[in-house]
Amino acid sequence: MAGELVLLDFWPSPFGMRSRIALAEKGIPYEYREEDLRNKSDLLLQMNPVHKKIPVLIHNGKPVCESVIQVQYIDEVWHDKAPLIPSDPYQRAVARFWVDFIDKKIYELGSKIWKTKGEEQANAKKEFIECLKLLEGELGDKTYFGGESLGYVDVALVPFYSWFYAYEKCGDFSIEAECPKMIAWVKRCMQKESVAKSLPDQEKVYEFILQLKKVFGIE
Amino acid sequence: MKWRTILSSKTMGDDEEVKVFGMWASPYSRRVELALKLKGIPYEYIEEDLSNKSALLIQHNPVHQKIPVLVHNGKSIPESLVILEYIDETWRNNPILLSQDPYDRAMARFWAKFIDEKILSTTRKVSFTTGKEQEHAIEEVTEQLKLLENEVKGKAYFGGEGIGYVDIVANFLVFWFGNLQEALGINIFSQHKFPFIFEWIQKQLKIDMVDECRIPKDKHLTYIQTRLAAFKSASK
């Protein structure tokens, strides 16, 4: 069933991290290939001609694009190991809803925090914290969003933690001060090897953001 | 050829309550109704006035406060793509909307996402911009529609042999998109440019339930024109 598995990825991508975590949770071996996004490989362009983006999961030569689709695919193919998505249709719908919410809000708001200044940045920070608070509400008293073990929502959200330090430095605010429950959840996730080894160091990500700011002429 | 679904006594219990909060001109809302109709699931439809959203809608979708929302025995499910998968997983009678094969499911989800995040999103730009910006959006959506056309080329349905998830998500092409382009006075979408999609549309129109989810043309044209006029005067 494993066959040949390749992940085309880019080290700071929170989307790529989702697939890394899912594969690590299930103990599935794969080949990780780092893409240079300024010089995309022929393989990437061939495997994702529509979007030309990472991550791309290639299983026995067939590409699966889009991180949320990859995580669901991984969960369905390797369904007997560490299930991520609930089996009950309503619980599945709830999990899918929150992953959709994370996709629509977190990355875009986070990007505004490091890319902008003044009022635009202030609004982005405010909305970002509001979104994290909504997610804290959904987490409630559970250990993970998935209950006692990591689930689909945990895998979709935790990669953004590697960008929190960058957001905090650029936005001059503390996420832990505003959302302590979220950080407590993050720390529990980071104790899992599958998460810890899939996320890059926060300082490294911050340096990467500073480089991007130089390249795009953002102060 | 007319489609029939047989409502078995095991499909739906007497105590099942299904409600849809929707809006008649929304392609997202129509998708949900189409899926329920295809599976033969009776439901209560609640029309929302989007300029004056009901307290019930806000209660069932506090995060986004949008339609459509499916409420099944009191449990609320918002977001049309989430709703479609819920319908397929809860009512396992024909038509089965998503294949059992993980790769086919991944492909279907990919194209549904593409329709929503690219085609429908770019269509909004086409509607609400002018001049060069609109021209660029028109080029973009034409390219996106060409990619979608490739997916149905040589197939009876996006889903293969029978109607499926992507056919339902692509339902916006059957009535909504044509009405919109007429209201905008543009002609991106024609049989000449998109023969395979138009062939697929003809097949769709033969399905009773698709016809039941028709967006009434004149009413829709008036609605679009009113919205465009409001947008133009707001942006002055």
Coordinates of C-alpha atoms in Angstrom, one line a residue, chain B residues 64-196:
Chain B
H64 CA -19.9 33.2 9.3
Q65 CA -23.6 34.1 9.5
K66 CA -24.1 32.9 5.9
I67 CA -26.2 30.6 3.9
P68 CA -26.5 27.8 3.1
V69 CA -26.8 26.0 6.4
L70 CA -28.2 22.4 6.7
V71 CA -29.9 21.6 10.0
H72 CA -30.3 17.9 10.6
N73 CA -32.2 16.9 13.7
G74 CA -31.1 20.1 15.3
K75 CA -27.4 19.8 14.3
S76 CA -26.2 22.7 12.2
I77 CA -23.8 22.3 9.3
P78 CA -22.6 25.4 7.4
E79 CA -20.4 25.6 4.3
S80 CA -21.8 24.1 1.1
L81 CA -18.9 21.7 0.4
V82 CA -18.9 20.4 4.0
I83 CA -22.7 20.0 3.7
L84 CA -22.4 18.0 0.5
E85 CA -20.0 15.5 2.1
Y86 CA -22.2 15.2 5.1
I87 CA -25.3 14.5 3.0
D88 CA -23.4 11.8 1.1
E89 CA -22.0 10.2 4.3
T90 CA -25.3 10.3 6.2
W91 CA -27.7 9.1 3.4
R92 CA -25.9 6.2 1.7
N93 CA -28.5 5.6 -1.0
N94 CA -27.9 6.4 -4.7
P95 CA -26.6 8.5 -6.2
I96 CA -23.4 8.1 -4.2
L97 CA -21.8 11.5 -4.7
L98 CA -18.1 10.7 -3.9
S99 CA -16.3 7.5 -5.0
Q100 CA -14.9 5.1 -2.4
D101 CA -11.5 5.2 -4.0
P102 CA -9.2 7.7 -2.1
Y103 CA -7.5 9.0 -5.2
D104 CA -10.8 9.7 -7.0
R105 CA -12.1 11.4 -3.9
A106 CA -9.0 13.6 -3.8
M107 CA -9.5 14.6 -7.5
A108 CA -13.2 15.4 -6.9
R109 CA -12.3 17.5 -3.9
F110 CA -9.6 19.2 -5.9
W111 CA -12.0 20.3 -8.7
A112 CA -14.7 21.4 -6.2
K113 CA -12.1 23.6 -4.4
F114 CA -10.9 24.9 -7.8
I115 CA -14.5 25.9 -8.7
D116 CA -15.0 27.7 -5.4
E117 CA -11.6 29.3 -4.8
K118 CA -10.8 30.2 -8.4
I119 CA -13.8 30.2 -10.8
L120 CA -16.4 31.6 -8.5
S121 CA -14.0 34.0 -6.8
T122 CA -12.8 35.3 -10.2
T123 CA -16.4 35.6 -11.4
R124 CA -17.0 38.0 -8.4
K125 CA -14.1 40.1 -9.7
V126 CA -15.7 40.1 -13.2
S127 CA -19.0 41.3 -11.7
F128 CA -17.6 44.0 -9.5
T129 CA -14.8 45.6 -11.5
T130 CA -14.6 47.7 -14.6
G131 CA -12.1 48.6 -17.3
K132 CA -8.7 46.9 -17.4
E133 CA -9.3 45.1 -14.1
Q134 CA -12.4 43.5 -15.4
E135 CA -10.7 42.6 -18.7
H136 CA -8.0 40.8 -16.8
A137 CA -10.6 39.0 -14.6
I138 CA -12.5 37.9 -17.8
E139 CA -9.2 36.5 -19.2
E140 CA -8.5 34.7 -16.0
V141 CA -11.9 33.1 -15.6
T142 CA -11.9 32.0 -19.3
E143 CA -8.6 30.2 -18.6
Q144 CA -10.1 28.6 -15.5
L145 CA -13.2 27.5 -17.3
K146 CA -11.0 25.9 -20.0
L147 CA -9.2 23.8 -17.3
L148 CA -12.6 22.7 -16.0
E149 CA -13.8 21.8 -19.5
N150 CA -10.8 19.5 -19.8
E151 CA -12.1 17.6 -16.8
V152 CA -15.5 16.7 -18.4
K153 CA -14.1 16.1 -21.9
G154 CA -14.9 12.5 -23.0
K155 CA -17.1 11.9 -19.9
A156 CA -20.8 11.8 -19.4
Y157 CA -20.5 13.6 -16.1
F158 CA -17.7 15.0 -14.1
G159 CA -18.4 12.1 -11.8
G160 CA -17.9 9.6 -14.6
E161 CA -20.9 7.4 -15.5
G162 CA -23.3 9.1 -13.1
I163 CA -23.9 12.5 -11.5
G164 CA -21.6 13.1 -8.6
Y165 CA -20.0 15.6 -6.2
V166 CA -18.3 17.8 -8.9
D167 CA -21.4 17.8 -11.1
I168 CA -23.4 19.2 -8.2
V169 CA -20.7 21.8 -7.3
A170 CA -20.5 22.8 -11.1
N171 CA -24.3 23.3 -11.1
F172 CA -23.6 27.1 -11.2
L173 CA -22.8 26.6 -14.9
V174 CA -26.3 25.3 -15.7
F175 CA -28.4 28.4 -14.9
W176 CA -26.5 30.9 -12.7
F177 CA -23.4 31.7 -14.9
G178 CA -25.4 32.2 -18.1
N179 CA -27.8 34.6 -16.4
L180 CA -24.9 36.5 -14.8
Q181 CA -23.0 37.0 -18.1
E182 CA -26.2 38.2 -19.8
A183 CA -26.8 40.8 -17.0
L184 CA -23.2 41.9 -17.3
G185 CA -23.4 42.1 -21.1
I186 CA -20.4 39.9 -21.7
N187 CA -20.0 36.7 -23.6
I188 CA -17.2 34.6 -22.0
F189 CA -19.2 31.4 -21.9
S190 CA -20.6 30.0 -25.2
Q191 CA -21.1 26.6 -26.8
H192 CA -18.5 27.5 -29.4
K193 CA -15.8 28.1 -26.8
F194 CA -16.9 25.4 -24.3
P195 CA -18.5 22.6 -26.3
F196 CA -17.9 19.9 -23.7

